[in-house]
Coordinates of C-alpha atoms and ligand atoms in Angstrom, one line a residue:
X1 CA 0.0 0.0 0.0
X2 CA 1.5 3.5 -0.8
X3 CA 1.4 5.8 1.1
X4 CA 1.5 9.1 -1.3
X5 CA -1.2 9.9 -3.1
X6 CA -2.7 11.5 -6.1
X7 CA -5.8 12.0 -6.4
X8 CA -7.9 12.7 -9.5
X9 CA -11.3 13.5 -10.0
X10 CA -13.3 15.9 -11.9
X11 CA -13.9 19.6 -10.5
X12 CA -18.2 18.9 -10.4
X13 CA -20.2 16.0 -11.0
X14 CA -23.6 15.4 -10.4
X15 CA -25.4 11.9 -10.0
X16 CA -28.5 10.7 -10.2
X17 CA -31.6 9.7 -12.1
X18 CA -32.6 13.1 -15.0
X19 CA -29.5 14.5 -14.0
X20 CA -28.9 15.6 -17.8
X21 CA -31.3 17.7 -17.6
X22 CA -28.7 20.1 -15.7
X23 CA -26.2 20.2 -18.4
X24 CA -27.6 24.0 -19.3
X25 CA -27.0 25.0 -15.8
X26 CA -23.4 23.8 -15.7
X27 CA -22.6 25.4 -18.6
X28 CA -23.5 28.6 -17.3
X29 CA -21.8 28.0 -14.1
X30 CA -18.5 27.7 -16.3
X31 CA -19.0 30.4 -18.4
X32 CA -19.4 28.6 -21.7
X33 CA -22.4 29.4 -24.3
X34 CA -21.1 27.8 -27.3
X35 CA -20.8 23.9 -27.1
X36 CA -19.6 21.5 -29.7
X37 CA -21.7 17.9 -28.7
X38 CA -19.8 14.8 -29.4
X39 CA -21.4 11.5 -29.8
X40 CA -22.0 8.5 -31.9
X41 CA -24.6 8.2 -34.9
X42 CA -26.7 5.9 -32.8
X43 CA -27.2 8.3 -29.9
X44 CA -28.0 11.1 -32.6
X45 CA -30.5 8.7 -34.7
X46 CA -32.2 6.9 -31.5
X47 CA -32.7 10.5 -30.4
X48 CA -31.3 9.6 -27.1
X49 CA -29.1 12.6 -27.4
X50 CA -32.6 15.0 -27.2
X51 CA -32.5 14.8 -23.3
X52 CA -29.4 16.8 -23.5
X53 CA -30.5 19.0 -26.4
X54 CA -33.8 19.6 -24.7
X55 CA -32.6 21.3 -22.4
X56 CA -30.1 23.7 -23.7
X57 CA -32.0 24.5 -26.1
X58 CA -34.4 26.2 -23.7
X59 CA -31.6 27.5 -22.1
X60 CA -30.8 29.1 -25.6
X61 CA -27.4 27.8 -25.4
X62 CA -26.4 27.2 -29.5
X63 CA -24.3 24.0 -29.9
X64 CA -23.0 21.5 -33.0
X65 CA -23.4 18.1 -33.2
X66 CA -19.8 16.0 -34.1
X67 CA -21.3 12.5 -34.4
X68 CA -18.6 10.9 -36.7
X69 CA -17.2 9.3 -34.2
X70 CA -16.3 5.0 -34.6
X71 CA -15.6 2.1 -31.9
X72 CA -13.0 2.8 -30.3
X73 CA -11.4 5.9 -31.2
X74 CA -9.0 6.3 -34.1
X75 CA -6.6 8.8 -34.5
X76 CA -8.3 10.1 -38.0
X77 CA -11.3 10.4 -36.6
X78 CA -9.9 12.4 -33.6
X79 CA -8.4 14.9 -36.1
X80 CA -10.9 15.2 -38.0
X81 CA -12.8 16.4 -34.8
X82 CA -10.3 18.5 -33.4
X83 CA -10.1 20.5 -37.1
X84 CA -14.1 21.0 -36.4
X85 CA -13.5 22.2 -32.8
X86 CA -10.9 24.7 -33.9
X87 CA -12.6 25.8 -36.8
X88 CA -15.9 26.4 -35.0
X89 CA -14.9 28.9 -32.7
X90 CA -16.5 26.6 -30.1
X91 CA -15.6 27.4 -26.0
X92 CA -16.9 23.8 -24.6
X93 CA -16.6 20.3 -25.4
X94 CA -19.9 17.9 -24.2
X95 CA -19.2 14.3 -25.0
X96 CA -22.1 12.2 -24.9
X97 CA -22.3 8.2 -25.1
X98 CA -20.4 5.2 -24.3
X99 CA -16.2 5.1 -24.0
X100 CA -16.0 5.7 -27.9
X101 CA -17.4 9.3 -28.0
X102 CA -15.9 10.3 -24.8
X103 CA -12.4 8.8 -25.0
X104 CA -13.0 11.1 -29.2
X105 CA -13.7 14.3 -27.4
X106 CA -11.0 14.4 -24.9
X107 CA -8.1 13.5 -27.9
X108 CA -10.0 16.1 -30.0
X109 CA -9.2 18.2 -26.9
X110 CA -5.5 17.5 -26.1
X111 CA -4.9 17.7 -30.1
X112 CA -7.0 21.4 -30.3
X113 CA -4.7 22.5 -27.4
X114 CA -1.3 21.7 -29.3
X115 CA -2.6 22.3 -32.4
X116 CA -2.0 26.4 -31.6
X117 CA 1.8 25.8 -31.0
X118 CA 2.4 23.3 -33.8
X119 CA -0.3 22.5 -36.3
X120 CA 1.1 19.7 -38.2
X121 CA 1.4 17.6 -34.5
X122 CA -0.5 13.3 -34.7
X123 CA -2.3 12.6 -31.5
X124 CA 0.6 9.8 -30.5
X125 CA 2.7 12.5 -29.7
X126 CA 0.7 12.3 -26.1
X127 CA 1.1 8.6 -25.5
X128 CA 2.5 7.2 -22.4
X129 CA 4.7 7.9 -20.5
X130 CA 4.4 11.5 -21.8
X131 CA 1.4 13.6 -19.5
X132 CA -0.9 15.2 -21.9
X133 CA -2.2 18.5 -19.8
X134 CA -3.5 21.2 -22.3
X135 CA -7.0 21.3 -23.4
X136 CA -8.8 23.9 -25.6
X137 CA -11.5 24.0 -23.9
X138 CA -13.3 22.7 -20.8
X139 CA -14.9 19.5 -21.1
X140 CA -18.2 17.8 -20.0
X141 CA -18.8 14.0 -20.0
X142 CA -21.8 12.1 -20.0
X143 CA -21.6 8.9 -19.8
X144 CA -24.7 6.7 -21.7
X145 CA -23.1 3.0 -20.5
X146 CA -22.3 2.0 -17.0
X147 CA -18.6 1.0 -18.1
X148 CA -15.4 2.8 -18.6
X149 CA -15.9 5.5 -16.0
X150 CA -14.0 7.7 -18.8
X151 CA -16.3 10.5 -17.4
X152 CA -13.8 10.6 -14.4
X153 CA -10.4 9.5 -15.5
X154 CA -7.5 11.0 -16.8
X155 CA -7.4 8.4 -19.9
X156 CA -8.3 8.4 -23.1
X157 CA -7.5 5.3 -25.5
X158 CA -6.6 6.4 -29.2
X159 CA -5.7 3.4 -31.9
X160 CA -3.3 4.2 -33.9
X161 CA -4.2 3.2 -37.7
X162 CA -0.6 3.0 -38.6
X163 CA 0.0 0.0 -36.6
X164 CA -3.4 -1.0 -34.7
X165 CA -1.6 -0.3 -31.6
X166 CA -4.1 0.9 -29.0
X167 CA -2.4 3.8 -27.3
X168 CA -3.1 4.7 -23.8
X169 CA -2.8 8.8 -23.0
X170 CA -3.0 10.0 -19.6
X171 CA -3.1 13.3 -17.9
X172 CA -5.4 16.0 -16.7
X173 CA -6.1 17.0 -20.0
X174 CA -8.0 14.1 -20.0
X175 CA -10.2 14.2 -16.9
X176 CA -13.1 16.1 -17.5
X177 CA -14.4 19.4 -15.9
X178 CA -17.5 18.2 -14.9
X179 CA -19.1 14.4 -14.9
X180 CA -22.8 14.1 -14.9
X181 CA -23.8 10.4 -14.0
X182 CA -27.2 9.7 -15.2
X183 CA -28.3 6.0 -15.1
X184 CA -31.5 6.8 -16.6
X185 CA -29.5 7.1 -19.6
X186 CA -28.3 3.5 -19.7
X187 CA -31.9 2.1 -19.6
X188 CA -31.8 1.1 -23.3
X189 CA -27.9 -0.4 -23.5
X190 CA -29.0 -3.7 -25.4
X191 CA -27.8 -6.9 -23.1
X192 CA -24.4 -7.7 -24.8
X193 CA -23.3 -4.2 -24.3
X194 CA -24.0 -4.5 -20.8
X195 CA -22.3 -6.8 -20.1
X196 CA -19.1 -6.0 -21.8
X197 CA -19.6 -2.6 -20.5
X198 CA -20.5 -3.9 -16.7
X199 CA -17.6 -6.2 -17.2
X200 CA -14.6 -3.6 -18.4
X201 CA -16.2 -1.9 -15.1
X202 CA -15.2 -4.8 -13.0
X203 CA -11.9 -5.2 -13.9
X204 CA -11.7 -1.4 -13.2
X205 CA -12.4 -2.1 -9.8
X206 CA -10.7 -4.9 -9.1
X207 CA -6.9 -4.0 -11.0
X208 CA -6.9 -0.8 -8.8
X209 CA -7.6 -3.0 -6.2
X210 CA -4.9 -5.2 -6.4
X211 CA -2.5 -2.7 -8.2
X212 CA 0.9 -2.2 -6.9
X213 CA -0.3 1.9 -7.1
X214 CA -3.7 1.4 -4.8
X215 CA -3.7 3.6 -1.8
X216 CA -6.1 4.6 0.8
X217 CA -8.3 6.3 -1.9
X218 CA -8.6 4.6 -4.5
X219 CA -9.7 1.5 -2.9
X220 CA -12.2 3.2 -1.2
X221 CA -13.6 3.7 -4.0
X222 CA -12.9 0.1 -5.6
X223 CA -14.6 -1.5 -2.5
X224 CA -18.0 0.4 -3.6
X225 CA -17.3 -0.7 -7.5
X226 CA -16.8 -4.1 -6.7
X227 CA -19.5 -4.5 -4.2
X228 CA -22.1 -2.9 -6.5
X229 CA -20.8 -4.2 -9.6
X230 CA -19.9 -7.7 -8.6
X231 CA -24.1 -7.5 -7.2
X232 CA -25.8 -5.8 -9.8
X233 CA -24.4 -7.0 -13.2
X234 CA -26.2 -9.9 -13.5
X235 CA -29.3 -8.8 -12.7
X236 CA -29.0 -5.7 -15.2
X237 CA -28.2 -7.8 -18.1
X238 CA -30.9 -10.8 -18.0
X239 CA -34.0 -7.4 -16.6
X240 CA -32.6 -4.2 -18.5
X241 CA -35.5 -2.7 -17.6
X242 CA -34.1 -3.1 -13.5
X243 CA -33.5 0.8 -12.4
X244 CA -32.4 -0.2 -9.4
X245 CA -29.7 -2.9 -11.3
X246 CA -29.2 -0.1 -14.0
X247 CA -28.6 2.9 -11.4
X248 CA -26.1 0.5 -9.0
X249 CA -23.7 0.1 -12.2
X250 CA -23.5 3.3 -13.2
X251 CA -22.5 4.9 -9.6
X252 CA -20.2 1.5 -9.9
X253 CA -18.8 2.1 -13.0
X254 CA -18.1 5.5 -12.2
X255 CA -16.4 4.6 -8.6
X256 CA -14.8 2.1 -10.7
X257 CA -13.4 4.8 -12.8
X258 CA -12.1 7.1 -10.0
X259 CA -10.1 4.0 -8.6
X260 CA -8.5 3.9 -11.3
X261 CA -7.7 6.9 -12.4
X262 CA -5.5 7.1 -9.3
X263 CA -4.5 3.6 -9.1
X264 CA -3.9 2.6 -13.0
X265 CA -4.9 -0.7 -14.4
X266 CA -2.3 -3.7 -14.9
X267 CA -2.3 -6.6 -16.9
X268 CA -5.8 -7.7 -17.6
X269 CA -5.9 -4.1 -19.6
X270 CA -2.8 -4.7 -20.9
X271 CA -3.2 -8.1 -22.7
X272 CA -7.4 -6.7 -24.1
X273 CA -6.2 -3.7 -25.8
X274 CA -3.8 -5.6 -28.3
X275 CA -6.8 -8.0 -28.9
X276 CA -9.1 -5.0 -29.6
X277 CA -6.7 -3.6 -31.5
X278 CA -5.8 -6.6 -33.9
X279 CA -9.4 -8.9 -33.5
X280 CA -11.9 -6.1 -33.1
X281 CA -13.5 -7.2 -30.4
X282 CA -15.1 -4.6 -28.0
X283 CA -12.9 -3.0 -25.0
X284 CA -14.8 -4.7 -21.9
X285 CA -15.3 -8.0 -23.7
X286 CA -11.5 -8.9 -24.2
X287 CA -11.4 -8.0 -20.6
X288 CA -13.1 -10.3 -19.7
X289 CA -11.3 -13.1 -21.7
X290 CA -8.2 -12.4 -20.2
X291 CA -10.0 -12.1 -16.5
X292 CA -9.9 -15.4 -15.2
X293 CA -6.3 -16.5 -16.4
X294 CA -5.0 -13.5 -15.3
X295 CA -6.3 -13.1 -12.4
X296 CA -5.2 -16.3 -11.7
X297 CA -1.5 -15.9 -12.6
X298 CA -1.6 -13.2 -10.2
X299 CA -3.5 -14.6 -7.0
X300 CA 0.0 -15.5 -5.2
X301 CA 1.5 -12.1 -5.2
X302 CA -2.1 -10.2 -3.8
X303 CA -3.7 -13.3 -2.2
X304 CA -5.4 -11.4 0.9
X305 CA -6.5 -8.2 -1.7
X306 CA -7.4 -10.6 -4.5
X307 CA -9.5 -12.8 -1.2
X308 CA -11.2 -9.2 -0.1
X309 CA -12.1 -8.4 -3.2
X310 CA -14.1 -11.6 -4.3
X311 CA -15.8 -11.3 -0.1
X312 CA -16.8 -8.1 -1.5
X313 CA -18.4 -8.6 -5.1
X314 CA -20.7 -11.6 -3.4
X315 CA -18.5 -14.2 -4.8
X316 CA -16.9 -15.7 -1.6
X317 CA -18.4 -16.4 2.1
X318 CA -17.1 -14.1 4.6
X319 CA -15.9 -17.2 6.5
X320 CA -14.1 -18.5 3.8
X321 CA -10.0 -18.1 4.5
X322 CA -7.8 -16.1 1.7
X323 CA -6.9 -19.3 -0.2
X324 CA -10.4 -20.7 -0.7
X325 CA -11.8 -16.7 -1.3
X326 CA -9.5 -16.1 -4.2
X327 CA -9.7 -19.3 -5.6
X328 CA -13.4 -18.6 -5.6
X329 CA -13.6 -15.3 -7.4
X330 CA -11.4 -17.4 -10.4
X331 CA -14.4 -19.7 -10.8
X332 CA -16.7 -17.2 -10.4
X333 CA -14.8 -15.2 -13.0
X334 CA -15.4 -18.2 -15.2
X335 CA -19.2 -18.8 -14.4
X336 CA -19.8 -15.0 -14.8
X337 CA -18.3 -14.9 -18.5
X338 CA -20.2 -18.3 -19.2
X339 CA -23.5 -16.3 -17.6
X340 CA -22.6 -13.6 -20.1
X341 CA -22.3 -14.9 -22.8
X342 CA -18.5 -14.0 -23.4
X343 CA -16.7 -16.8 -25.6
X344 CA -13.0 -17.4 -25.6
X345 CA -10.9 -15.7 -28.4
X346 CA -11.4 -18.9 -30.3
X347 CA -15.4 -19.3 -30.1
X348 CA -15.3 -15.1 -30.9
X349 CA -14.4 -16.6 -34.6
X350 CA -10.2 -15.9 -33.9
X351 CA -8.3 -18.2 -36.2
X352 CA -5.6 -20.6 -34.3
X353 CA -2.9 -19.4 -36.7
X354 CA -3.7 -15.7 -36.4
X355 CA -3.7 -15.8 -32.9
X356 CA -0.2 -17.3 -33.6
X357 CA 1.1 -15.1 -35.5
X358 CA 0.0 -12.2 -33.6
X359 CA 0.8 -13.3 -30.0
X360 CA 4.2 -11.9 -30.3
X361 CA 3.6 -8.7 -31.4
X362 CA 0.6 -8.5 -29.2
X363 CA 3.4 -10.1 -26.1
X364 CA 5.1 -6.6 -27.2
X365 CA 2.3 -3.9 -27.3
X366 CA 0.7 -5.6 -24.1
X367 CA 4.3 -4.9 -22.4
X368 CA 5.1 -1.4 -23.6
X369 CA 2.3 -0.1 -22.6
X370 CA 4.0 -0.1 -18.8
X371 CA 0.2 -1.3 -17.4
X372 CA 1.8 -4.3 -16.8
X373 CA 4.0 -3.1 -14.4
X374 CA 1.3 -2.1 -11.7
X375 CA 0.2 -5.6 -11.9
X376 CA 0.8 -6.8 -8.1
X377 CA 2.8 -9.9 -10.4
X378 CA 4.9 -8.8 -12.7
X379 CA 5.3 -10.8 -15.7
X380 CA 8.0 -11.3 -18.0
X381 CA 7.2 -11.4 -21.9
X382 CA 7.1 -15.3 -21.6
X383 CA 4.5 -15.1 -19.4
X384 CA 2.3 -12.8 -21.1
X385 CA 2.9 -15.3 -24.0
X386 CA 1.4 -18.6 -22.2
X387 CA -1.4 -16.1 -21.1
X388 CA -2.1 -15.4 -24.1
X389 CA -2.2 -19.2 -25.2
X390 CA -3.9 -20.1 -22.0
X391 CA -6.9 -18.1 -22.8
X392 CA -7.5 -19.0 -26.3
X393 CA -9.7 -21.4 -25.8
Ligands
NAD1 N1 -10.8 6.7 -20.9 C1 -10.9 5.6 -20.1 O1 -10.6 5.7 -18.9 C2 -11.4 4.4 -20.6 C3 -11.6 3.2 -19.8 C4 -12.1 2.1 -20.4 C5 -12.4 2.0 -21.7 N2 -12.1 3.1 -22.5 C6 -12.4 3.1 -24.0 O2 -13.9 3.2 -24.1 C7 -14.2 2.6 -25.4 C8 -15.4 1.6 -25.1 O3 -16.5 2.3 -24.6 P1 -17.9 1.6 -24.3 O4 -17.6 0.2 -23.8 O5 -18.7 2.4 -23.5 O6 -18.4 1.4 -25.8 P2 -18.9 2.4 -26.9 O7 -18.8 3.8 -26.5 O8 -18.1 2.0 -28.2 O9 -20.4 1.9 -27.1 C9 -20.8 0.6 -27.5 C10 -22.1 0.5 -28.2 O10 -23.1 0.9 -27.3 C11 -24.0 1.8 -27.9 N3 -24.6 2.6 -26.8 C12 -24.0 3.5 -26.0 N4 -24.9 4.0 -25.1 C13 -26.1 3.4 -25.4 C14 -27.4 3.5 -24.8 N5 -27.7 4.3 -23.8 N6 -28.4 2.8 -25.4 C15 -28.2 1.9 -26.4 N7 -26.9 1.8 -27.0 C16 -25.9 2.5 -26.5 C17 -23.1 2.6 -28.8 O11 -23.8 3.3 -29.8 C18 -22.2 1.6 -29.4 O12 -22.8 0.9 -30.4 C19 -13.0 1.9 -25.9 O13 -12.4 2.7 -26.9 C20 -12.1 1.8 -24.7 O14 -10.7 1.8 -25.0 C21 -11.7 4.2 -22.0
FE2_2 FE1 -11.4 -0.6 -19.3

């Protein structure tokens, strides 16, 4: 456990049931009138995005709508965005929607801010372990899954098109101004996408749990993200229509987040974002494939957190002693992805020799992105490798 800490969080947020509705007011508190809205084209076709609009539009706040952004965030995309927030004069960014849009707006931010000093500058410039601190423009998130808690960390996750890496930027030009947590919002997030989202969630809570960074803080919060996560998932993918189930994993999800964004994630991130990169398959559903072998590889080195944390989440009896606890939150792991429908990398359609040929290079990407390093077991690249060939299927 360290004892320094550094603690991030957003300046305001507000929770709770129709909490959108009090987007207008926070723009006025911080002095903006001229918001550019960015979102996905489902939110702007389902018209989910009109319980934002609604309300500054009688506000008469005057806003744009970007709504090109894709999956997982490229780094065309996010200059293509940043040329429309520079161009439009605009004094506020509102991101609205899953990871995708949010983790777009705050990269369209960081690039808008650098983009004054040199215009010609690629958003991998900001990777790790560079800090990415200049924005353009203050920044509102609102979230519309209960998932990556992006709406409270200093992360954003751009892939690079060059090489499909998946790059991880960090810094406080990533955390948001202000957060506004409205479950409400997450009422009509289909079943698979709960679950992948609930499950990316999870691991949230449960690597800053056991990561070699937690502190006092963050596993505060991680306690209440693994209690109400490990609880409510399944109950909020087989009845979507559960507001209590939908309004425990969005305050989960976004305690999740705030654990860690001080206490990073370790190795369960770093093995999903190569296989997202390279297999397309969504950001909380390669979590979860590499879960339960992870978490297993790493039980011996964090035995009593890894035993807390499965007491917690409803997995393990609070009689139960360390050894049997964590060895109960790996099977658990595994029911819960059976539960959810979550197949190995093989049953997801991967070809044996393209996971092959890939492993190394995915070995590499997994390693340099230094998340492995606040795993409480550090592995070397051969590990990662049988990981890697454990999971498959
Ligand atoms: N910045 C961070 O701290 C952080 C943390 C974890 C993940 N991420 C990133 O977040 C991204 C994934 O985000 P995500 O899992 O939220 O997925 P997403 O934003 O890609 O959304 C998944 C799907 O759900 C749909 N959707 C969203 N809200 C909906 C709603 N209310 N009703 C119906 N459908 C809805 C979207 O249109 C999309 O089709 C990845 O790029 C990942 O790398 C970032
Ligand atoms: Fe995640």
């Amino acid at each position: 456990m360290n004892n320094q800490a550094y603690i991030y969080a957003p300046r305001y947020m507000e929770i709770g049931g129709g909490s959108v509705s009090g987007t207008a007011a926070i723009c006025r508190r911080l002095g903006v009138t001229r918001p550019l809205i960015v979102t996905d084209p489902f939110m702007k076709t389902s018209r989910l995005i009109d319980r934002l609009t609604v309300g500054l539009d009688a506000s008469g706040i005057e806003y744009s709508i970007f709504s090109d952004t894709v999956p997982d965030p490229t780094d065309t995309v996010v200059a293509r965005g940043a040329k429309v927030l520079i161009e439009g004069n605009f004094d506020c960014l509102i991101a609205f929607g899953g990871g995708s849009p949010m983790d777009t707006a705050k990269a369209m931010n960081i690039l808008a801010a650098a983009h004054r000093l040199d215009p010609g500058i690629h958003i991998r410039e900001f990777k790790l372990p560079l800090n990415a601190d200049a924005t353009a423009v203050p920044l509102i998130a609102v979230p519309t899954t209960a998932g990556t808690g992006s709406e409270v960390t200093r992360f954003t996750v751009v892939t690079d098109t060059v090489n499909n890496e998946k790059m991880l930027i960090s810094g406080l030009a990533a955390l948001p101004v202000a957060a506004i947590v409205d479950f409400e919002l997450t009422m009509t997030v289909p079943p698979r996408v709960t679950a992948d989202t609930g499950l990316d969630a999870f691991v949230h809570a449960l690597e800053a749990f056991v990561s070699r960074r937690a502190n006092a803080h963050s596993d505060l919060f991680a306690r209440s993200g693994l209690s109400l996560i490990g609880h409510h998932l399944r109950r909020a993918y087989a009845e979507p229509g559960d507001r209590l189930a939908r309004e425990a994993m969005m305050l989960g999800a976004t305690h999740a987040g705030i654990a860690c964004s001080i206490a990073p994630v370790a190795l369960v991130h770093a093995m999903a974002r190569p296989i997202g990169a390279h297999f397309h398959v969504s950001h909380g559903m390669s979590n979860a494939m590499m879960l339960p072998v992870v978490t297993e590889y790493s039980l011996p080195s964090a035995l009593d957190k890894y035993a807390e944390a499965s007491r917690i989440a409803g997995f393990a009896r609070s009689e139960m002693d360390d050894e049997t606890a964590s060895r109960t939150l790996v099977e658990m792991l595994q029911r819960l992805n059976r539960e959810l429908s979550v197949p190995s990398p093989r049953n997801y359609g991967i070809s044996p020799t393209e996971w092959q040929r890939l492993l190394p290079l995915m070995a590499d990407q997994a390693l340099a992105s230094s998340s492995p390093y606040n795993n409480p077991r550090i592995p070397a690249r051969g590990d990662i490798v049988a990981l890697y060939q454990a999971s498959y299927g």
